[in-house]
Coordinates of C-alpha atoms in Angstrom, one line a residue:
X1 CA 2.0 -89.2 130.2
X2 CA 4.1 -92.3 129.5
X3 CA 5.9 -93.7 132.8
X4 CA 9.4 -92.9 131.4
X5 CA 8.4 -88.9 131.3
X6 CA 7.2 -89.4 135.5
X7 CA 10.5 -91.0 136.4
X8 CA 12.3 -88.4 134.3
X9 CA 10.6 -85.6 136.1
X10 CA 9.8 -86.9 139.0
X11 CA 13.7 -86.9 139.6
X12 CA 14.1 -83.3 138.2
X13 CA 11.0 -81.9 139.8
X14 CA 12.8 -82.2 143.7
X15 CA 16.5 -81.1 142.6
X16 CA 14.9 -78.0 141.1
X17 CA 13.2 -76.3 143.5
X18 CA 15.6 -77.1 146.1
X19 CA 18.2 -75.4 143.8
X20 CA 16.2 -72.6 142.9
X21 CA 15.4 -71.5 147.0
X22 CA 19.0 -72.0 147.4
X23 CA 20.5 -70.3 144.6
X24 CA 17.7 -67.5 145.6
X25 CA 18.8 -67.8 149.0
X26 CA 22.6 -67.2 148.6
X27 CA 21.9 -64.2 146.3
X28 CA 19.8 -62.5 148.9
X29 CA 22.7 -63.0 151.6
X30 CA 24.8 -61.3 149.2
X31 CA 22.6 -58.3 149.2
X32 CA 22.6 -58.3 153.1
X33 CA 26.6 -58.6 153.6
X34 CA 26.9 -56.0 150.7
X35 CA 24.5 -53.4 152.1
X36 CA 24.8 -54.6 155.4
X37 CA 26.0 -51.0 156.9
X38 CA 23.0 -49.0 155.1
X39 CA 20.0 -52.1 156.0
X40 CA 20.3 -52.0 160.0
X41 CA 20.1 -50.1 162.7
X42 CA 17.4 -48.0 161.5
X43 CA 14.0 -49.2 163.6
X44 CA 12.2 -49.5 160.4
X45 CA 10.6 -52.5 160.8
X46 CA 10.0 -56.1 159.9
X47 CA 7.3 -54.9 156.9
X48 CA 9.7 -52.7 155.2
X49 CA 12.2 -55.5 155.2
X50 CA 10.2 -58.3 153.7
X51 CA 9.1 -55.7 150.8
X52 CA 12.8 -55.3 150.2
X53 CA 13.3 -59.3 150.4
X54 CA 10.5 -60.0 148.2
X55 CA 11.7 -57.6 145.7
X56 CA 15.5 -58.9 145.3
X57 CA 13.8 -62.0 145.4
X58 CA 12.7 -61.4 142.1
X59 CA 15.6 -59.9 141.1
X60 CA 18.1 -62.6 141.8
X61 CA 15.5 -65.0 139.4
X62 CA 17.4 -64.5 135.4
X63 CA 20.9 -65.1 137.6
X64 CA 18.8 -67.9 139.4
X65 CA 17.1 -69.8 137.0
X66 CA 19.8 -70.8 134.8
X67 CA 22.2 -72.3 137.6
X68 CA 19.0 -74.3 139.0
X69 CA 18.0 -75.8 135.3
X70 CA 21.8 -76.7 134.9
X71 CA 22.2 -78.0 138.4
X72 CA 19.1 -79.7 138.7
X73 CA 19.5 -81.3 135.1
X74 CA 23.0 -82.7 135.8
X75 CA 22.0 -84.0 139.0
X76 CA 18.9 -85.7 137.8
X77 CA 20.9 -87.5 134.7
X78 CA 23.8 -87.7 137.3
X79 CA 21.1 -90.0 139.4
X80 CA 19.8 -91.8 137.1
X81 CA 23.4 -92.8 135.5
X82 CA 24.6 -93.5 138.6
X83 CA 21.1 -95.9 140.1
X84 CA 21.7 -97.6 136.3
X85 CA 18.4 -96.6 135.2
X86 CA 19.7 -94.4 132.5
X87 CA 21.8 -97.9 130.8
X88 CA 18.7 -99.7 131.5
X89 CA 16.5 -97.3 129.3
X90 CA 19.2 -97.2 126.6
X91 CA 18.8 -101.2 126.7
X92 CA 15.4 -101.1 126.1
X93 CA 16.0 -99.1 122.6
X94 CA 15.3 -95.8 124.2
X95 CA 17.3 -92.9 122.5
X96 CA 19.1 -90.5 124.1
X97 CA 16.9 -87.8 123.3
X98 CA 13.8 -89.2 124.5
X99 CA 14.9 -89.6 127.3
X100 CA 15.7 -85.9 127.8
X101 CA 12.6 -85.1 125.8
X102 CA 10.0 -84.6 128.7
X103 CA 12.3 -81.7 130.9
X104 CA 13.6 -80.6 127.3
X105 CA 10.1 -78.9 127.2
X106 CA 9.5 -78.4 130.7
X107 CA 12.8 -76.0 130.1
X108 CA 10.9 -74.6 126.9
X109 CA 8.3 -73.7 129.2
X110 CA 10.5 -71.9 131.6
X111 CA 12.5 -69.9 128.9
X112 CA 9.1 -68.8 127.4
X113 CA 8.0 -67.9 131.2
X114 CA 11.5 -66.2 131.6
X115 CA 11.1 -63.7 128.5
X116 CA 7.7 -62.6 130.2
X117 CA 9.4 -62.3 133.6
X118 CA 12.3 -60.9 132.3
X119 CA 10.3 -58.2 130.1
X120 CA 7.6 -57.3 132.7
X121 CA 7.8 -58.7 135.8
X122 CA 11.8 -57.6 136.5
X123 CA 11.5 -54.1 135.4
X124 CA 8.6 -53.6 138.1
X125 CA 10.6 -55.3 140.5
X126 CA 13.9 -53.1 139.8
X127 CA 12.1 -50.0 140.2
X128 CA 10.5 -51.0 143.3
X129 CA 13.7 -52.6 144.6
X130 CA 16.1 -50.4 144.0
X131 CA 14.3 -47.0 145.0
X132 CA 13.2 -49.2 148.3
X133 CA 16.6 -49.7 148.8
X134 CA 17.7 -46.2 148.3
X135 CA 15.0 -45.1 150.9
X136 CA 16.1 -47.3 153.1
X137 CA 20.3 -46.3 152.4
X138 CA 19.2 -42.6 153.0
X139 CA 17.3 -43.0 156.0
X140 CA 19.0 -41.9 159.6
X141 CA 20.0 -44.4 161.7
X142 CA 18.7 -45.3 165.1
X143 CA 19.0 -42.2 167.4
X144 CA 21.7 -43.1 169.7
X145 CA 23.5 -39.9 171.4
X146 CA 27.4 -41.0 172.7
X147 CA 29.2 -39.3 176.0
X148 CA 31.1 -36.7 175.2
X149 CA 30.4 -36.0 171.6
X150 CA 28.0 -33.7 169.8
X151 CA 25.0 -35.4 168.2
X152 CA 23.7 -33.7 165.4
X153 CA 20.7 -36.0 163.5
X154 CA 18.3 -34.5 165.0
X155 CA 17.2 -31.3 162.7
X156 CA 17.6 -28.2 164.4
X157 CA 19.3 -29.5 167.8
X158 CA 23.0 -30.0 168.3
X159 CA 23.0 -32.3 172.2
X160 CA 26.1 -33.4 174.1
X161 CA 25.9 -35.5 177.3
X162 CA 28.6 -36.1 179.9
X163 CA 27.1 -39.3 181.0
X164 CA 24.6 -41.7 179.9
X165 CA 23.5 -44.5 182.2
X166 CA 22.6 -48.0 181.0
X167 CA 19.2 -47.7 181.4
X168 CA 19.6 -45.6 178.0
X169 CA 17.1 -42.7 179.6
X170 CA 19.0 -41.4 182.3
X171 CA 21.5 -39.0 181.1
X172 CA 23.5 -36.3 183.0
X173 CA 25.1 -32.7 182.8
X174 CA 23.2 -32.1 179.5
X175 CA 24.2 -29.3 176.5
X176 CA 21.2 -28.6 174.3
X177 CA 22.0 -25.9 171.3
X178 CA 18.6 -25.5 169.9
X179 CA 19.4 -24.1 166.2
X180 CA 15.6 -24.2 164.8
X181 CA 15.5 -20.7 164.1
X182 CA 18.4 -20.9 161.9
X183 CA 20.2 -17.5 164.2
X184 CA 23.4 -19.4 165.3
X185 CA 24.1 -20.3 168.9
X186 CA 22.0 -17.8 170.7
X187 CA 19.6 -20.4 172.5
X188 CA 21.3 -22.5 174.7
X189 CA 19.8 -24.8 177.4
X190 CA 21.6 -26.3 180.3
X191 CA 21.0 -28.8 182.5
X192 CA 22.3 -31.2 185.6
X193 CA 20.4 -34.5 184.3
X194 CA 17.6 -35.1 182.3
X195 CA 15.5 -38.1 181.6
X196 CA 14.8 -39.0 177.5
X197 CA 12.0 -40.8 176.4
X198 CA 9.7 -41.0 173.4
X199 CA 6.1 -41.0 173.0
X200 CA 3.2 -41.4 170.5
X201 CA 4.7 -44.4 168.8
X202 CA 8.6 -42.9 168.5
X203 CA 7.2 -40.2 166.6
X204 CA 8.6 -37.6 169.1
X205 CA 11.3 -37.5 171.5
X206 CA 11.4 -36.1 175.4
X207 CA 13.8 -34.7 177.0
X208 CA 12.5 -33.8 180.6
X209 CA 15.5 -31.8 182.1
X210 CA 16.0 -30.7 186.1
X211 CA 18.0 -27.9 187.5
X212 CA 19.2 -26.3 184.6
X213 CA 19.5 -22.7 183.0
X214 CA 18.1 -21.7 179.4
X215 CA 20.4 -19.1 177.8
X216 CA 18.3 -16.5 175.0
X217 CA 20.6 -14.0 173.5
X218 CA 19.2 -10.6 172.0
X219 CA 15.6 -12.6 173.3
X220 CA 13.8 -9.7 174.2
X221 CA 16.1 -6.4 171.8
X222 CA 13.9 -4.1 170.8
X223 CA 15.5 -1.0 168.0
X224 CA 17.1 0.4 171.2
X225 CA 18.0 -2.1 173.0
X226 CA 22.3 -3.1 173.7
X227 CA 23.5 -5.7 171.1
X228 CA 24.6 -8.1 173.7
X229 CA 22.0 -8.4 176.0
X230 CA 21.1 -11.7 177.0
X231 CA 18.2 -13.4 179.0
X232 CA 19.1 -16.1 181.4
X233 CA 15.7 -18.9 182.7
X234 CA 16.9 -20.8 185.5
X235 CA 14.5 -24.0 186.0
X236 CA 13.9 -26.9 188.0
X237 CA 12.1 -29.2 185.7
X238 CA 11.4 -28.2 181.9
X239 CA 10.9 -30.1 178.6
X240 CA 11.9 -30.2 175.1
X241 CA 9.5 -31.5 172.8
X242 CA 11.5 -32.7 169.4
X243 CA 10.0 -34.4 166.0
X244 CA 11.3 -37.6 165.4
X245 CA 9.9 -37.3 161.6
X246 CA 13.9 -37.2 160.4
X247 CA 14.5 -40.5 161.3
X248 CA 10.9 -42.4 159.5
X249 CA 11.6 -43.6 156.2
X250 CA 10.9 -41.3 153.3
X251 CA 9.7 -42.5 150.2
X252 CA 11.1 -41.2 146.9
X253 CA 9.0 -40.5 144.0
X254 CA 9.4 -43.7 141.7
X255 CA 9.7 -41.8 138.8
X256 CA 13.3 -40.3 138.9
X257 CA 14.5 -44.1 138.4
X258 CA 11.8 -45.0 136.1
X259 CA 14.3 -44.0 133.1
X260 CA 17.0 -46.6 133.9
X261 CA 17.5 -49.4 131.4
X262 CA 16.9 -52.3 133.9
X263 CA 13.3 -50.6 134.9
X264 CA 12.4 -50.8 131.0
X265 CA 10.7 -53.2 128.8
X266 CA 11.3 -54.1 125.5
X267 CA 9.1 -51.4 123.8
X268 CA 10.4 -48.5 125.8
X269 CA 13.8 -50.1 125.4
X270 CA 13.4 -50.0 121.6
X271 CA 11.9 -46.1 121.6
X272 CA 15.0 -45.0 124.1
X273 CA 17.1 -46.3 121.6
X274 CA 15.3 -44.7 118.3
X275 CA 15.4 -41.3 120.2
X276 CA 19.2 -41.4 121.4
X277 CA 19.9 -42.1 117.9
X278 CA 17.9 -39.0 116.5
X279 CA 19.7 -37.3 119.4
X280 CA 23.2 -38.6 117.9
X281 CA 22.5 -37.7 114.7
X282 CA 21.0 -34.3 115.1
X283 CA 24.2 -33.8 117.7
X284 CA 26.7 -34.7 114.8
X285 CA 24.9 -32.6 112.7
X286 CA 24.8 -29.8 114.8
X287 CA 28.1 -29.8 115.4
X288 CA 29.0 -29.3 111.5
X289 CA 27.0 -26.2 111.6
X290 CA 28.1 -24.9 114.8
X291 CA 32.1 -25.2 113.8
X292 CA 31.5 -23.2 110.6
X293 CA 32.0 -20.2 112.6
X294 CA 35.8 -20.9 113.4
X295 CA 36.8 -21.7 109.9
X296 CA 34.1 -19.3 107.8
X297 CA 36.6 -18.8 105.0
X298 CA 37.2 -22.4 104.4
X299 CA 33.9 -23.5 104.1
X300 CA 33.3 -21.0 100.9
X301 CA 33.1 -22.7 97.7
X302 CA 36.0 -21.2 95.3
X303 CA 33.7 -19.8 93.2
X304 CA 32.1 -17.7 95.4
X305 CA 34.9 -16.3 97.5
X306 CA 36.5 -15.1 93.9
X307 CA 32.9 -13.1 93.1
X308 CA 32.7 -11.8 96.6
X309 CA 36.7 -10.3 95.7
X310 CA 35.4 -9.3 92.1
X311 CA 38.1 -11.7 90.4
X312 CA 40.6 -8.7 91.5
X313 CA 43.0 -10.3 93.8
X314 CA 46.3 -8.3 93.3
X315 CA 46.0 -6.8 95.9
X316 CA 46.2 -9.8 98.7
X317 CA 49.8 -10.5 98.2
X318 CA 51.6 -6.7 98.7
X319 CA 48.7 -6.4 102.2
X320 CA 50.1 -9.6 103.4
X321 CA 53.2 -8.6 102.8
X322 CA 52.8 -5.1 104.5
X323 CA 51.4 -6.9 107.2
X324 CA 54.1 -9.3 107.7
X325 CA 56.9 -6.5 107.6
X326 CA 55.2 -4.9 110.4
X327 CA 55.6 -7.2 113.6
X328 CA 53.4 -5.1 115.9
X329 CA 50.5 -5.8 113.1
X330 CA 51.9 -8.9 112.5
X331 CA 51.5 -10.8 115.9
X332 CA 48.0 -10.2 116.8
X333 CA 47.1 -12.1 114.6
X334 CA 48.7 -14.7 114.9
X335 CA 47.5 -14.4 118.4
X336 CA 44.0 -14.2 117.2
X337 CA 44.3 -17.1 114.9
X338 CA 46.0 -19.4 117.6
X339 CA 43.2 -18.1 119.8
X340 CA 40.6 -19.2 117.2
X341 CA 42.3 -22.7 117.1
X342 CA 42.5 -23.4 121.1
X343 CA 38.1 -22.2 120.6
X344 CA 37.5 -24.7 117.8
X345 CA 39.9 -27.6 119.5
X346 CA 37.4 -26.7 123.1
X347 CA 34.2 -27.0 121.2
X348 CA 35.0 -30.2 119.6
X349 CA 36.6 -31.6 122.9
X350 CA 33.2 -30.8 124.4
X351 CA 30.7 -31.8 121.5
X352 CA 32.9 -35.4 121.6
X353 CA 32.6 -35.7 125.5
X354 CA 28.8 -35.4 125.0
X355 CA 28.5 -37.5 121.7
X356 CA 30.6 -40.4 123.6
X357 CA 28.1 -40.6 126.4
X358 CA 24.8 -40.7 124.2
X359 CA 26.8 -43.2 122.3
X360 CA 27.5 -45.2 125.6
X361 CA 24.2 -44.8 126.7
X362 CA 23.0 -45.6 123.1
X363 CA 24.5 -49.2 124.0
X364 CA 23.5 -50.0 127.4
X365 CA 20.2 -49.8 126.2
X366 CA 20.5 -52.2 122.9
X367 CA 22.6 -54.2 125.4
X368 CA 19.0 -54.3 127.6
X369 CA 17.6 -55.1 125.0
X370 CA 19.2 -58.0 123.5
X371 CA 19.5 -59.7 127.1
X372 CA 16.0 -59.5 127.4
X373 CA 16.3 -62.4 125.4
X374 CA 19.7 -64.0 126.4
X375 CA 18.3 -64.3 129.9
X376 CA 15.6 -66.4 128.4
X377 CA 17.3 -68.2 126.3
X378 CA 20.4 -69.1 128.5
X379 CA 17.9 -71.3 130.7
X380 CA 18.1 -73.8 127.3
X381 CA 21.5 -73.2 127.2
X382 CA 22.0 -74.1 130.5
X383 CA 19.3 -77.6 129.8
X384 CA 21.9 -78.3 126.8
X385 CA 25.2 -78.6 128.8
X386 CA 23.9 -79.9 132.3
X387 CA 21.5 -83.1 130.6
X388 CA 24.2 -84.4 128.7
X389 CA 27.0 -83.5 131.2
X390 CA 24.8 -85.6 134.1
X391 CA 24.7 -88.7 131.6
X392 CA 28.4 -88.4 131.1
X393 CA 29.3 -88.0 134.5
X394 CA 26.9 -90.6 136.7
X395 CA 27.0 -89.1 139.8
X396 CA 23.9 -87.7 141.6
X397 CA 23.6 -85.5 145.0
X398 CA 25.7 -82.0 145.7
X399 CA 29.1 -83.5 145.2
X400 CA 30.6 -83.2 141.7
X401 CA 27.2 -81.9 140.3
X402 CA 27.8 -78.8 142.4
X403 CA 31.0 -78.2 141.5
X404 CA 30.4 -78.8 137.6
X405 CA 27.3 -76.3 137.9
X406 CA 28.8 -73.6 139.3
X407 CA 32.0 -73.6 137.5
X408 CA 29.8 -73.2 134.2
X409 CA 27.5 -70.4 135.6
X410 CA 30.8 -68.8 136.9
X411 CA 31.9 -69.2 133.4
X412 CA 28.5 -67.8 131.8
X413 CA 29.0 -65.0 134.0
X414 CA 32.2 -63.7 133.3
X415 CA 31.8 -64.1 129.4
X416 CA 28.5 -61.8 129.8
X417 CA 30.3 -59.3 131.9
X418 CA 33.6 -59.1 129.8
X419 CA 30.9 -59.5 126.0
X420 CA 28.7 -56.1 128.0
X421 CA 32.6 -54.3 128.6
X422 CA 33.7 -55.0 124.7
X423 CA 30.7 -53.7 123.7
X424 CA 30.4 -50.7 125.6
X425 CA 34.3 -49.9 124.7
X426 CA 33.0 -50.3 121.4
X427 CA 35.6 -53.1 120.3
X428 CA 32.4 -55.8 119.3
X429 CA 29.0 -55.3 117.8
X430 CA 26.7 -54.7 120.7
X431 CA 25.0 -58.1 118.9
X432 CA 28.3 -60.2 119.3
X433 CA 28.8 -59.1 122.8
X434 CA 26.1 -59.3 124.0
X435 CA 25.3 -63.3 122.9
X436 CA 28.9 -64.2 123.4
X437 CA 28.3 -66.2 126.7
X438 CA 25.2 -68.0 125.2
X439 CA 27.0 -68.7 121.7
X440 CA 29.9 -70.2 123.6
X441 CA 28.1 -72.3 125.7
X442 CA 26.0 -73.6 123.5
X443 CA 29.3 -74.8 121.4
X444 CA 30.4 -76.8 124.2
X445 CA 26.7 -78.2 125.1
X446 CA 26.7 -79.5 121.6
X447 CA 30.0 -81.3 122.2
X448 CA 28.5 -82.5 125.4
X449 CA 25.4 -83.9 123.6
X450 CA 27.7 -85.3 121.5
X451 CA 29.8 -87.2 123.6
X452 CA 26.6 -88.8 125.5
X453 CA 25.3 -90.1 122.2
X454 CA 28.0 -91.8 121.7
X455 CA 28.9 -93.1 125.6
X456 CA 32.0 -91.6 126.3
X457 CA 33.8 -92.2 129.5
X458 CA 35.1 -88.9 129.4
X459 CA 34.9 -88.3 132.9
X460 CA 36.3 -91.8 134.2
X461 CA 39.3 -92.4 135.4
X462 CA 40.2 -95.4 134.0
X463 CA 39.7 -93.7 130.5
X464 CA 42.5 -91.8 131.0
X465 CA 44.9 -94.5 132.2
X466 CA 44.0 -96.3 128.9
X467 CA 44.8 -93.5 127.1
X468 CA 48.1 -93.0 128.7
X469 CA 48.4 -96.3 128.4
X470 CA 48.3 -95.8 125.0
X471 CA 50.4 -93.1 124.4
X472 CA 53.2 -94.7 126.6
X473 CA 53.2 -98.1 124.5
X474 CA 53.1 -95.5 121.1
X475 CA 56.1 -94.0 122.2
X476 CA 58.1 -97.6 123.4
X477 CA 57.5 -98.8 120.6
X478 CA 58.8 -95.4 118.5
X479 CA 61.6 -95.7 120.3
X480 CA 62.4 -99.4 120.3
X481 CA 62.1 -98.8 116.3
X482 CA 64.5 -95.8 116.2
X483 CA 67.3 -97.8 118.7
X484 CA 66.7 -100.5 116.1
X485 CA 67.7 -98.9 112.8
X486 CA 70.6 -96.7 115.0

């Protein structure tokens, strides 16, 4: 390796992994703020957690990626503009391109790595992030029982306390409505205080209760017995024994998710796609045979309608006019033809209701797809505007490079959201919308690249003050030409 290609990347080596744990970082707060509510407060445990980290982790790298190669890029160029060592290789008769050359294919690299990750590493990681999540969304929080108000998360037992000291345990003048046999309120325990506890790793919950009364209605009725009797236990000390099983967290069977675009790879992608279009098809189809029923006349060819009424067709006009004369004859069937038409208009509005969302669905998976590939490919993208951009700017560190970068991927991003919306709306070719962002951006990294061949001071300031410079002396001297001639 030549000693230009180890300064190059020895400058783009630290700017990119810094980035890349950053960017990572930033889109894993994200997740916590946004879920923040449904992750906490449920005891589950540091394990459970650092799964669900290391998933999103993975996640957050095709959104990742592409802002670190840009960033990273601009502010290695940025440094080396800025230290002179850029004008000093383009002294020496080094082009611009070879200078770029050795992380040009260190980027290659990455977008080839990307595709794999993208294709089989993410769709694992979606599943297994997403139904971790949901586990963890559905699970019941912490048990924490309030004064004064009925807690019901516990399966089967409806509690209210009057007071609850600070040690958390200590409660006092205790309601317990124990509904585990599913028969209502008919047992009912009472008590002055009670202390709560858990034992056998929180997997069940205590409550030893003192000077209390258990209330059993109908406990002992036998065929004979009154309807209302009802057995009253006074105690001094008693215990309630309840499972804590509710509140562990309970896995989901992976496979009701498994069918989501984002869990699939290109293969199944492709064969989801093949078989909604069969369905479409068979759908449309369908609905051409299903319809004949409504309109069974019109569908006859001339020909045979004319042999089914043996070419004898005097008689339609005087029935219809018989008909027509009498309006008790006369109106039901009109009602029965109006009837017919409110049927047929139901029946299509349903059969298009259910063709639009196979159709829909139809795209979001050719829109999976093709970004299997975008995602890949906007990591070169991404090399293209921020090498030439850091040339053109000369400024290294987090300053202007940050700003630049982000405005760019913030840019990327919104053209891929709004190029997924027109495609899904059907008003662009699933193809144009869904490489709209990378199409664009590559336009303006090629008029980047273009202005660093040619050493623009695009982004100096005293470029512009020579150019309005310029245009103020153009328009003087227009006007000193125009007062002349006047």
């Amino acid at each position: 390796m030549r000693k230009i290609d180890k300064l190059v990347l020895n400058a783009f080596w630290g700017p990119f992994v810094l980035t890349f744990l950053i960017v990572i970082f930033i889109f894993l707060l994200r997740l916590v703020l946004f879920y923040f509510a449904d992750l906490f407060g449920k005891d589950l445990g540091a394990t459970v957690y650092v799964e669900l980290f290391f998933y999103f982790s993975l996640i957050t790298v095709p959104l990742a990626m592409p802002l670190s190669i840009l960033l990273s890029s601009l502010m290695t160029f940025g440094k080396l503009g800025e230290n002179f060592e850029l004008t000093a290789l383009k002294s020496a008769g080094i082009s611009i391109f070879r200078i770029f050359r050795p992380i040009f294919v260190t980027t290659i690299l990455i977008s080839i790595f990307m595709f794999w990750f993208v294709n089989v590493a993410l769709p694992w990681a979606n599943l297994k992030g997403w139904s971790l999540l949901y586990d963890i969304k559905t699970t019941k929080t912490t048990l924490n029982i309030k004064e004064g108000i009925f807690y019901n998360d516990l399966p089967g037992y409806s509690i209210k306390v009057a007071k609850k000291f600070p040690d958390n345990k200590t409660l006092k003048s205790l309601i317990i409505y124990d509904h585990t046999g599913n028969d209502g309120n008919r047992h009912v325990t009472v008590a002055d205080s009670a202390q709560m506890y858990t034992i056998l790793d929180r997997k069940y919950l205590i409550f030893e209760l003192f000077n209390g009364k258990d209330y059993i209605e109908d406990a002992d009725r036998g065929p004979g017995n009154d309807l209302s009797e009802l057995a009253v236990h006074s105690f001094k000390r008693s215990k309630i024994v309840m499972s804590l099983s509710g509140f562990d967290l309970q896995k989901t069977e992976e496979n009701q998710f498994a069918h989501h675009q984002i869990m699939r790879n290109n293969n199944q992608l492709a064969d989801d796609a093949d078989s909604l279009s069969r369905n479409i098809s068979n759908m449309k189809k369908g609905f051409s045979l299903a319809s004949s029923v409504y309109y069974v006349y019109f569908r006859k060819p001339v020909g045979a309608s004319l042999r089914s009424m043996n070419h004898n067709t005097k008689w339609i006009g005087p029935k219809i006019a018989e008909k027509t004369k009498n309006s008790k004859d006369y109106r039901p069937m009109e009602e029965l033809a109006k009837q017919e038409v409110q049927n047929l208009i139901a029946f299509g509005q349903t059969n298009e209701v259910n063709l639009a969302e196979r159709v829909t669905e139809l795209k979001k998976t050719d829109l999976e797809w093709h970004h299997k590939f975008t995602n890949s490919l906007a990591v070169l993208v991404m090399f293209l505007i921020g090498a030439p951009l850091g040339a053109i700017i000369k400024k290294g560190g987090f300053g202007i490079p940050v700003v630049v970068a982000v405005s760019f991927f913030i840019l990327m991003y919104i053209l891929t959201q709004q190029g997924d919306k027109m495609a899904k709306e059907g008003k662009v070719l699933v193809e144009i919308g869904a490489w709209i962002s990378n199409g664009i951006l590559a336009l303006i990294g090629a008029y980047f690249l273009n202005i660093a061949l040619k050493d623009s001071r695009l982004f100096e300031s005293d470029f512009y003050k020579i150019l309005w410079d310029r245009i103020k002396s153009y328009w003087e001297n227009r006007r000193n030409k125009i007062s002349s001639k006047a």
